[in-house]
Coordinates of C-alpha atoms and ligand atoms in Angstrom, one line a residue:
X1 CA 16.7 194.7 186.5
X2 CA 16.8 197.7 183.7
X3 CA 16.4 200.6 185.8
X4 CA 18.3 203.2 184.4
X5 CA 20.8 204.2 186.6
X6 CA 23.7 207.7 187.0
X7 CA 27.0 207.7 186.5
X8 CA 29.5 209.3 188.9
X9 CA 30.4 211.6 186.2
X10 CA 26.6 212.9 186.1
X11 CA 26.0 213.0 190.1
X12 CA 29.1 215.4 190.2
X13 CA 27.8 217.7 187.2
X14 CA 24.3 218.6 189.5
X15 CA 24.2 220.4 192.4
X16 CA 23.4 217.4 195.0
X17 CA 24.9 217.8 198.4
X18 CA 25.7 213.9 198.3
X19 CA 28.3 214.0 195.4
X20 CA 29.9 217.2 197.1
X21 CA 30.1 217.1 201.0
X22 CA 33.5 214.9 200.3
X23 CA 36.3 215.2 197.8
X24 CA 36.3 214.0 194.8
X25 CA 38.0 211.2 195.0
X26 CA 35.7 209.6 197.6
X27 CA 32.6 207.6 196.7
X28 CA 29.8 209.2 198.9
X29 CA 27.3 206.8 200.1
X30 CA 25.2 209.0 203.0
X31 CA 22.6 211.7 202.6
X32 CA 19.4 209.9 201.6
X33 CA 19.4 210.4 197.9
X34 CA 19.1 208.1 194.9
X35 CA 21.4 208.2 191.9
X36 CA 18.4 207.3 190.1
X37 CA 16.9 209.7 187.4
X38 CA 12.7 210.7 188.6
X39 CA 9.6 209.0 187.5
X40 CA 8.6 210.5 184.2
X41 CA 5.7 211.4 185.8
X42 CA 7.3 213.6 188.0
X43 CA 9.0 215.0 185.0
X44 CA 6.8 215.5 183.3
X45 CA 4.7 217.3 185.3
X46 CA 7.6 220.3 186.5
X47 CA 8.4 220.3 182.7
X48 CA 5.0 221.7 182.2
X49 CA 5.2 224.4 185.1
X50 CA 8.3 224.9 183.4
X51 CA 7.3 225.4 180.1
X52 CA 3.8 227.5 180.7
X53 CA 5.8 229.6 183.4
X54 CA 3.4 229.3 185.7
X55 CA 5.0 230.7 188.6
X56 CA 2.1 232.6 189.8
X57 CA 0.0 232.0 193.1
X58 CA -1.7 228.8 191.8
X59 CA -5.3 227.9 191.9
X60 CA -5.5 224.0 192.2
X61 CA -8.8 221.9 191.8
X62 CA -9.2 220.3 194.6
X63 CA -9.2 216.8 193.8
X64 CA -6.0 216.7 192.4
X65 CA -4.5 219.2 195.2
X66 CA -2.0 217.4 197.6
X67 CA -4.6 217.0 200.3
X68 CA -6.8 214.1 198.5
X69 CA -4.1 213.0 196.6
X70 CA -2.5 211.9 200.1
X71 CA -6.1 210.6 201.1
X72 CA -6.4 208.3 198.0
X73 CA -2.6 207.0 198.0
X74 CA -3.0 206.5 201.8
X75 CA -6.4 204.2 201.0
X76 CA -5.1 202.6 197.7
X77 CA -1.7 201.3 199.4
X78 CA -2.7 200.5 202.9
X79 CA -6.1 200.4 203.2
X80 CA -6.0 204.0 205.6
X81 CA -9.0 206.2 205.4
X82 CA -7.6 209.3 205.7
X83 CA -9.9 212.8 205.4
X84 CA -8.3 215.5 203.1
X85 CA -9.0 218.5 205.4
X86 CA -7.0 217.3 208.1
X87 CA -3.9 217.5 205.6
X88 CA -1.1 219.5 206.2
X89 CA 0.9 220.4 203.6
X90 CA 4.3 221.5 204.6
X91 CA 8.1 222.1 203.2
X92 CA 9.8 219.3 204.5
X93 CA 9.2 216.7 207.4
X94 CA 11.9 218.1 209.7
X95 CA 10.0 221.1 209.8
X96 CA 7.0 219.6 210.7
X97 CA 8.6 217.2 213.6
X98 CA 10.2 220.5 215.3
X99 CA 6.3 221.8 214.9
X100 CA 4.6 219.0 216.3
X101 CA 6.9 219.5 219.4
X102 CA 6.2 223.1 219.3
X103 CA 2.8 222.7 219.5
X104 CA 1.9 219.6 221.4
X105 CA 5.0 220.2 224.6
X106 CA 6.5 222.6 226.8
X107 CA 10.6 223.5 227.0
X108 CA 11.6 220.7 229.5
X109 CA 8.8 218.4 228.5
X110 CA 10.4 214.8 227.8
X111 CA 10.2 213.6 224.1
X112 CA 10.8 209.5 223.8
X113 CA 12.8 208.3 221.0
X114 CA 14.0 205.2 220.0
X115 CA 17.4 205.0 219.0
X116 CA 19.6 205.1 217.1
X117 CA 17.4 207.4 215.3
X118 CA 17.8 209.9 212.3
X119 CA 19.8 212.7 214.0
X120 CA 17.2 215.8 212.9
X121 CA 14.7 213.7 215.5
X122 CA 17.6 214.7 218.3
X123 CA 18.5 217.6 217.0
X124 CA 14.6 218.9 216.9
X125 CA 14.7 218.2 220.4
X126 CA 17.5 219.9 221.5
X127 CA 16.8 222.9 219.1
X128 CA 12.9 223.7 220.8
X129 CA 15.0 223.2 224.4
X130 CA 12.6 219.9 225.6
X131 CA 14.2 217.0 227.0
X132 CA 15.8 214.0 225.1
X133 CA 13.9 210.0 226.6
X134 CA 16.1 207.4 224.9
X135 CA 14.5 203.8 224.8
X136 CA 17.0 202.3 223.0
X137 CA 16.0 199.6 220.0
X138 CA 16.9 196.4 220.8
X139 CA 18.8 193.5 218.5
X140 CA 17.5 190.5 219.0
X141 CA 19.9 188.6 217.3
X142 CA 18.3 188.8 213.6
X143 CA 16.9 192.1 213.3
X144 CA 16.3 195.4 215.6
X145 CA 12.9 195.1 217.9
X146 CA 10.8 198.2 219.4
X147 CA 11.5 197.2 223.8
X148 CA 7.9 198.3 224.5
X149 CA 8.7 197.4 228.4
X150 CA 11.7 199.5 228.2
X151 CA 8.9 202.0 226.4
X152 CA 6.6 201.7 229.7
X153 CA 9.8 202.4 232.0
X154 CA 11.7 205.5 230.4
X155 CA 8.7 207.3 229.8
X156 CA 8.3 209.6 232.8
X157 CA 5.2 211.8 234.3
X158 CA 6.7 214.4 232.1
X159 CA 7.2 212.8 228.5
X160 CA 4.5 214.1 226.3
X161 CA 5.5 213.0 222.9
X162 CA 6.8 209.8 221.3
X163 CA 8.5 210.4 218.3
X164 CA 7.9 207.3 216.0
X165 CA 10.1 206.3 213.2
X166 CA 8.4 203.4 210.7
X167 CA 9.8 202.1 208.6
X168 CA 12.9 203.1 210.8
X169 CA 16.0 205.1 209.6
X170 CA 18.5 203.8 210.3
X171 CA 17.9 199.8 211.2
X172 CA 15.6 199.5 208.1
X173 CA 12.6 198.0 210.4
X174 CA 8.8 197.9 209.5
X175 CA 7.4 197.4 212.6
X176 CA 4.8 194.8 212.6
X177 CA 1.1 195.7 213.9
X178 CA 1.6 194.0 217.0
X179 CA 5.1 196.0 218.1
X180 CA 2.6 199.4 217.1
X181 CA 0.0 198.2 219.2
X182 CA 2.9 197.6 222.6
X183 CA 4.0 201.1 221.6
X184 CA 0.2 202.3 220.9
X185 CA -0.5 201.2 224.7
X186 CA 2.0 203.1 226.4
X187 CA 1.2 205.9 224.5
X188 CA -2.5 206.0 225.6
X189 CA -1.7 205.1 229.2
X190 CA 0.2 207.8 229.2
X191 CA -1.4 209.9 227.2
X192 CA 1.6 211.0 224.9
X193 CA 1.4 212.4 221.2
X194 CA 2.2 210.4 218.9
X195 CA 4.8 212.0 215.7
X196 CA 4.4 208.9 213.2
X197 CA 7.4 210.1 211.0
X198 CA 6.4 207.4 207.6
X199 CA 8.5 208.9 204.8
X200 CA 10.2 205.7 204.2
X201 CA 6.8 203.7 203.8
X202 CA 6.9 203.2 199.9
X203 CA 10.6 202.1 200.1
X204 CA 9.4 198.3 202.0
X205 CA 10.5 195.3 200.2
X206 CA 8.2 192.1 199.8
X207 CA 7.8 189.8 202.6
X208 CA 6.8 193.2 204.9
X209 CA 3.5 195.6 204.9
X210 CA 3.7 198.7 206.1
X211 CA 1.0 199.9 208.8
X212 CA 0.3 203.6 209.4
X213 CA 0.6 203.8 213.1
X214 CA -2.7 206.3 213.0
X215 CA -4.6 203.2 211.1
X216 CA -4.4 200.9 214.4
X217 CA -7.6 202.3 216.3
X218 CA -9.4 205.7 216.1
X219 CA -8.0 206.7 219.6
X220 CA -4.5 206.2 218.5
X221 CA -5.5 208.2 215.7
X222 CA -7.2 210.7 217.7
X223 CA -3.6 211.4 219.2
X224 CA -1.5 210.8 216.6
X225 CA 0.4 213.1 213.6
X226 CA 1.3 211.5 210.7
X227 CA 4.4 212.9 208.3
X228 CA 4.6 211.4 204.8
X229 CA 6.2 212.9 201.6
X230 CA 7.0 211.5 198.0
X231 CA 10.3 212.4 198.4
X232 CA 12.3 209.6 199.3
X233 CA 10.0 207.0 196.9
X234 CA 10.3 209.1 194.4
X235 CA 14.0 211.2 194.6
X236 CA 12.9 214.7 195.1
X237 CA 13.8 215.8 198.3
X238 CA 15.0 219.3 197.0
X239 CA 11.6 220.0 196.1
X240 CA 10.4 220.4 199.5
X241 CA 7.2 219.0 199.6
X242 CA 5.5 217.0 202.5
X243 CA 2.5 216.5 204.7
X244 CA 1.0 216.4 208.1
X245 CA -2.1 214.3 209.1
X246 CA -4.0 215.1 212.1
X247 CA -5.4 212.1 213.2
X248 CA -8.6 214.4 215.0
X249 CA -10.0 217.7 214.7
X250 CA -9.0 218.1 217.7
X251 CA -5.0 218.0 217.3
X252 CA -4.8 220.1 214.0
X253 CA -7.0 223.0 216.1
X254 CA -4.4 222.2 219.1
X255 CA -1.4 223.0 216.1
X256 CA -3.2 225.8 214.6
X257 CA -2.9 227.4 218.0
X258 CA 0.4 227.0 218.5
X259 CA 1.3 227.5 215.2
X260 CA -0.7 229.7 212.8
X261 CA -1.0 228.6 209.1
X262 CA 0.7 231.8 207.7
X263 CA 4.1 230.7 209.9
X264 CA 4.1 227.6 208.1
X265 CA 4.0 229.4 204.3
X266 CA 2.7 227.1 201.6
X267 CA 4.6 224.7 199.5
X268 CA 5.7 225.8 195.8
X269 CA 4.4 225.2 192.3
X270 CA 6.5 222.6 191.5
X271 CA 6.8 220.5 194.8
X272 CA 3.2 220.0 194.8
X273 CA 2.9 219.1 191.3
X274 CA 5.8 216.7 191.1
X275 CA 4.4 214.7 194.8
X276 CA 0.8 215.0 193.0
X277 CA 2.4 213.6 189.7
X278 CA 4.5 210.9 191.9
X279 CA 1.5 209.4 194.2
X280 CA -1.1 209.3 190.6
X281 CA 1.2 207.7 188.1
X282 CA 4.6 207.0 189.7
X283 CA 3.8 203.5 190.9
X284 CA 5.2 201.6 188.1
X285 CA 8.7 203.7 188.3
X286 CA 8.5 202.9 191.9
X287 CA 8.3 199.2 191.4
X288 CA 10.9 199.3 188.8
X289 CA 13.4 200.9 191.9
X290 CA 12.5 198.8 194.3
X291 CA 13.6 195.9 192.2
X292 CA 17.0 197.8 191.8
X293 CA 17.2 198.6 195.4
X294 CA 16.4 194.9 196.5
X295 CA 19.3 193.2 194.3
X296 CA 21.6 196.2 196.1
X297 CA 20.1 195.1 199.2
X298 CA 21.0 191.9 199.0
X299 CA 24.7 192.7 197.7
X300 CA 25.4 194.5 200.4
X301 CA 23.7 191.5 202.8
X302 CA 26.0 189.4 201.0
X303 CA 29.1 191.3 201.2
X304 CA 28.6 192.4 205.0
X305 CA 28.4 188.3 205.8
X306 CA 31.5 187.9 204.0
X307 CA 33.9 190.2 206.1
X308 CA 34.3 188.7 209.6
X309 CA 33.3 191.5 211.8
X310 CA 30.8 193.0 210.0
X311 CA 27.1 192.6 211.5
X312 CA 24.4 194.1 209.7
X313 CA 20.8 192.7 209.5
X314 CA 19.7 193.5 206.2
X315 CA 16.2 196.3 205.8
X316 CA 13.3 195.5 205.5
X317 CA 12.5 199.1 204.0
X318 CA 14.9 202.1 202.7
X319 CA 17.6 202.2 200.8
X320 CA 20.0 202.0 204.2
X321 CA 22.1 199.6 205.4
X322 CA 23.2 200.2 209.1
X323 CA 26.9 198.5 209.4
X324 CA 28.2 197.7 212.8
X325 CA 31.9 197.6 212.7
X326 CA 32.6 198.0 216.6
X327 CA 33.9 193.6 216.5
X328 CA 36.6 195.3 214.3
X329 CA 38.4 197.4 217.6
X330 CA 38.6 199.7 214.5
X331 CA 41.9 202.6 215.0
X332 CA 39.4 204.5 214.4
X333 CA 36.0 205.7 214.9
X334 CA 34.3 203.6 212.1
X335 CA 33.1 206.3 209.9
X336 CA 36.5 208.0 209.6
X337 CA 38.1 204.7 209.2
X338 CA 35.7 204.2 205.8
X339 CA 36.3 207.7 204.7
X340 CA 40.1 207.7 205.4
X341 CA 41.2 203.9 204.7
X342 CA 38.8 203.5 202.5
X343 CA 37.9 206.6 200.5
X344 CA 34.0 205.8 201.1
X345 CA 31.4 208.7 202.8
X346 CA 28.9 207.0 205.0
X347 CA 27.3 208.8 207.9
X348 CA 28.5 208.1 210.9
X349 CA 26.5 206.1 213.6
X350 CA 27.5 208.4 216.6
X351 CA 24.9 211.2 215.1
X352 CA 22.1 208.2 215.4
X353 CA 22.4 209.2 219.7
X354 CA 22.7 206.5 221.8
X355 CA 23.1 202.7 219.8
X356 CA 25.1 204.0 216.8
X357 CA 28.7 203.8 218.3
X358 CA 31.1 202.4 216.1
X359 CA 28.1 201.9 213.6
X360 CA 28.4 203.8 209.8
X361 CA 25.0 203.9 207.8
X362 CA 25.7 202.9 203.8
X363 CA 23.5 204.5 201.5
X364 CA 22.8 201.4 198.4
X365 CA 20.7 203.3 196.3
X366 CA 23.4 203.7 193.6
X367 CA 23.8 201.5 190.5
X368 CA 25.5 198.4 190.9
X369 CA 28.6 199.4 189.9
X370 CA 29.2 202.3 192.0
X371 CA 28.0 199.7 194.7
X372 CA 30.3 197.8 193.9
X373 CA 33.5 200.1 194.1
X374 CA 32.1 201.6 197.3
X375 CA 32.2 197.3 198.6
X376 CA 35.4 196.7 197.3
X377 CA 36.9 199.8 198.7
X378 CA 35.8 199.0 201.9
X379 CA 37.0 195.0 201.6
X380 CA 40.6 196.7 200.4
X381 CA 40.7 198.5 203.6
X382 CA 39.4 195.6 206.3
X383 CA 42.0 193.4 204.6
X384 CA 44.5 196.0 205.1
X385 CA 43.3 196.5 208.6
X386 CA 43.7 192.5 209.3
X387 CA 46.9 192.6 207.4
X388 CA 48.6 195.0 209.9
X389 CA 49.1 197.3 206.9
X390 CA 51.4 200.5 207.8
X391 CA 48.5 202.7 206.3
X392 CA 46.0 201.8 208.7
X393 CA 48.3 201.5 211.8
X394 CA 49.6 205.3 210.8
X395 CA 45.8 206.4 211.4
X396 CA 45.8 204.9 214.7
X397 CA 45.6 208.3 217.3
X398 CA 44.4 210.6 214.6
Ligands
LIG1 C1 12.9 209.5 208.7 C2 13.1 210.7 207.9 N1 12.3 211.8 208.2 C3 12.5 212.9 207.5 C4 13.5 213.0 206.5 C5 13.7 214.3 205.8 O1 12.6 214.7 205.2 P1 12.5 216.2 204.7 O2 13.6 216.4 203.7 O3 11.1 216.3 204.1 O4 12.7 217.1 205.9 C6 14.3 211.9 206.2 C7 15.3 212.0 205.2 O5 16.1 211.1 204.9 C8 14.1 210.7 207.0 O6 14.8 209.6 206.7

């Protein structure tokens, strides 16, 4: 476990929105960002845009362009055969879930999620004015499961889409092939598009596999988008890079349509290089972090079992631990209790829609001694809390 981590003191000096959404004096532990320095791949690659200035409209040879780049990555880690024309490329995966419901439903159509669910998924829908279907994920006991009859139930005679999340942000889940294949049969009985949302894919930690939802069967496939980037593997989300697969012909001419290439733009210079440079020679960085992320993993499994009251099932993939604090009757809701008690910025669960009450999602990708203050803070404060401490009891009604 060498992986070279960033102090506090550097994460403030850069520009990241994760050091500065709170004050200083609070740890921040939410937006999905590693304190982790890039793969020297990926440096290496925007230092040489960098240093030949090539910032003009770029000509790119076409088998190390992001489209077969994706393909090979795709077949090399999961075994997908994926064609190169029917890739996508796009800014950022946000943009191309609010696209996909552009293209493929009508305002008032129902969209199925399951929650809780990464809030741009509920905010997408409410932004393009179609109708939220919530089949909430269910916790078995040792981990959240897909309810694929709940699935068959919620999803009414005008749902088109089904918004998948694997592996899931928030809960951490890799769905296994047989919980795609409950959720692949509702979508073909009733005929939904399928938004496979799999940015988190090369984030899964041994003992899992992740299955592209689009790899199942070719009719699944045939209804199914696929959105993958390099930048949560590889830390460069502010680079804006991503993709869209089309799992037919007939889909990507169905979002050509409704969307015309020009009002997507392109992606820039340095995005594409850096996921090119990532996906070709970034593996071995990658395996390096997910070492690093695994012993957090655990330390924050291991902390969370050791304060009465907090239940958390431990990922299976990402970098996020999903805390549920509502045993606690916390004074407050449970994110402003951490951020006010305890001085640490998580996200709070009520943005995850329905299932994230009294619920705070911990960002671990940090080095271990920043994870560590962040646990200790928050131990501090639960003792406080069970002590009856004034501080705490003040905060009660705020
Ligand atoms: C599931 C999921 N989709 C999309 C994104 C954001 O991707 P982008 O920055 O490309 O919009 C995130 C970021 O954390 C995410 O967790």
């Amino acid at each position: 476990m060498n992986m070279l981590t960033l102090s506090a003191e550097t994460m403030r000096r850069r520009r990241g929105i994760k050091w500065h959404r709170y004050p200083e004096d609070v740890l921040p532990a939410w937006v999905a960002d590693m304190d982790f320095p890039v793969a020297p791949a990926v440096q290496q690659a925007i230092r040489q845009v960098v240093d030949q200035m090539d910032y003009g409209y770029p000509h790119r040879d076409p088998e190390h362009a992001l489209e077969a780049t994706f393909a090979r990555r795709m077949a090399d880690r999961f075994g997908w055969a994926v064609e190169a024309e029917r890739v996508q490329p796009l800014a950022d995966l946000v943009q191309g879930i609010a696209a996909c419901i552009v293209a493929f439903s009508q305002p008032g159509d129902g969209v199925v999620v399951q929650t809780p669910i990464y809030p741009p998924f509920l905010a997408a829908i409410e932004l393009t004015g179609r109708r939220r279907v919530v089949n909430p994920l269910v916790d078995d006991g040792r981990r959240f499961v897909v309810d694929a009859e709940g699935l068959a139930r919620t999803v009414d005679a005008g749902t088109r889409l089904l918004l998948l999340c694997n592996p899931h942000n928030p809960t951490g889940r890799v769905l296994e092939r047989e919980e795609l294949e409950a959720v692949g049969r509702v979508a073909a009985d009733r005929d939904l598009v399928v938004v496979s949302d799999e940015i988190h894919c090369d984030l899964v930690y041994p003992g899992r596999r992740h299955v592209p939802f689009a790899s199942l069967d070719p009719e699944l496939a045939a209804r199914t988008v696929t959105l993958n980037s390099a930048t949560k593997g590889f830390n460069i989300a502010g680079l804006r890079c991503g993709v869209a697969y089309f799992g037919s012909k007939d889909l990507q001419e169905r979002f050509r349509r409704a969307l015309p290439p020009p009002l997507l733009g392109h992606v820039n210079s340095i995005g594409h290089d850096a996921t090119v440079a990532a996906w070709e020679h970034g593996q071995p960085w990658l395996d390096e972090v997910m070492e690093q992320l695994r012993w957090n993993r655990d330390r924050v499994a291991s902390w969370a079992a050791a304060q009465g009251g907090v239940r958390h099932h431990p990922p299976e993939a990402t970098y996020l631990a999903w805390l549920d604090l509502r045993a606690l009757a916390l004074p407050a809701t449970a994110h402003s209790f951490c951020l006010e008690e305890a001085r640490v910025g998580l996200n709070p669960g009520e943005d995850f829609g329905p299932g994230g009450e009294g619920c705070v999602r911990l960002n671990f990708a940090t080095s271990p001694d920043i994870l560590d203050r962040i646990l200790e803070r928050l131990s501090a404060a639960l003792e406080r809390l069970r002590r009856g401490d004034r501080k705490v009891a003040a905060s009660r009604g705020r």
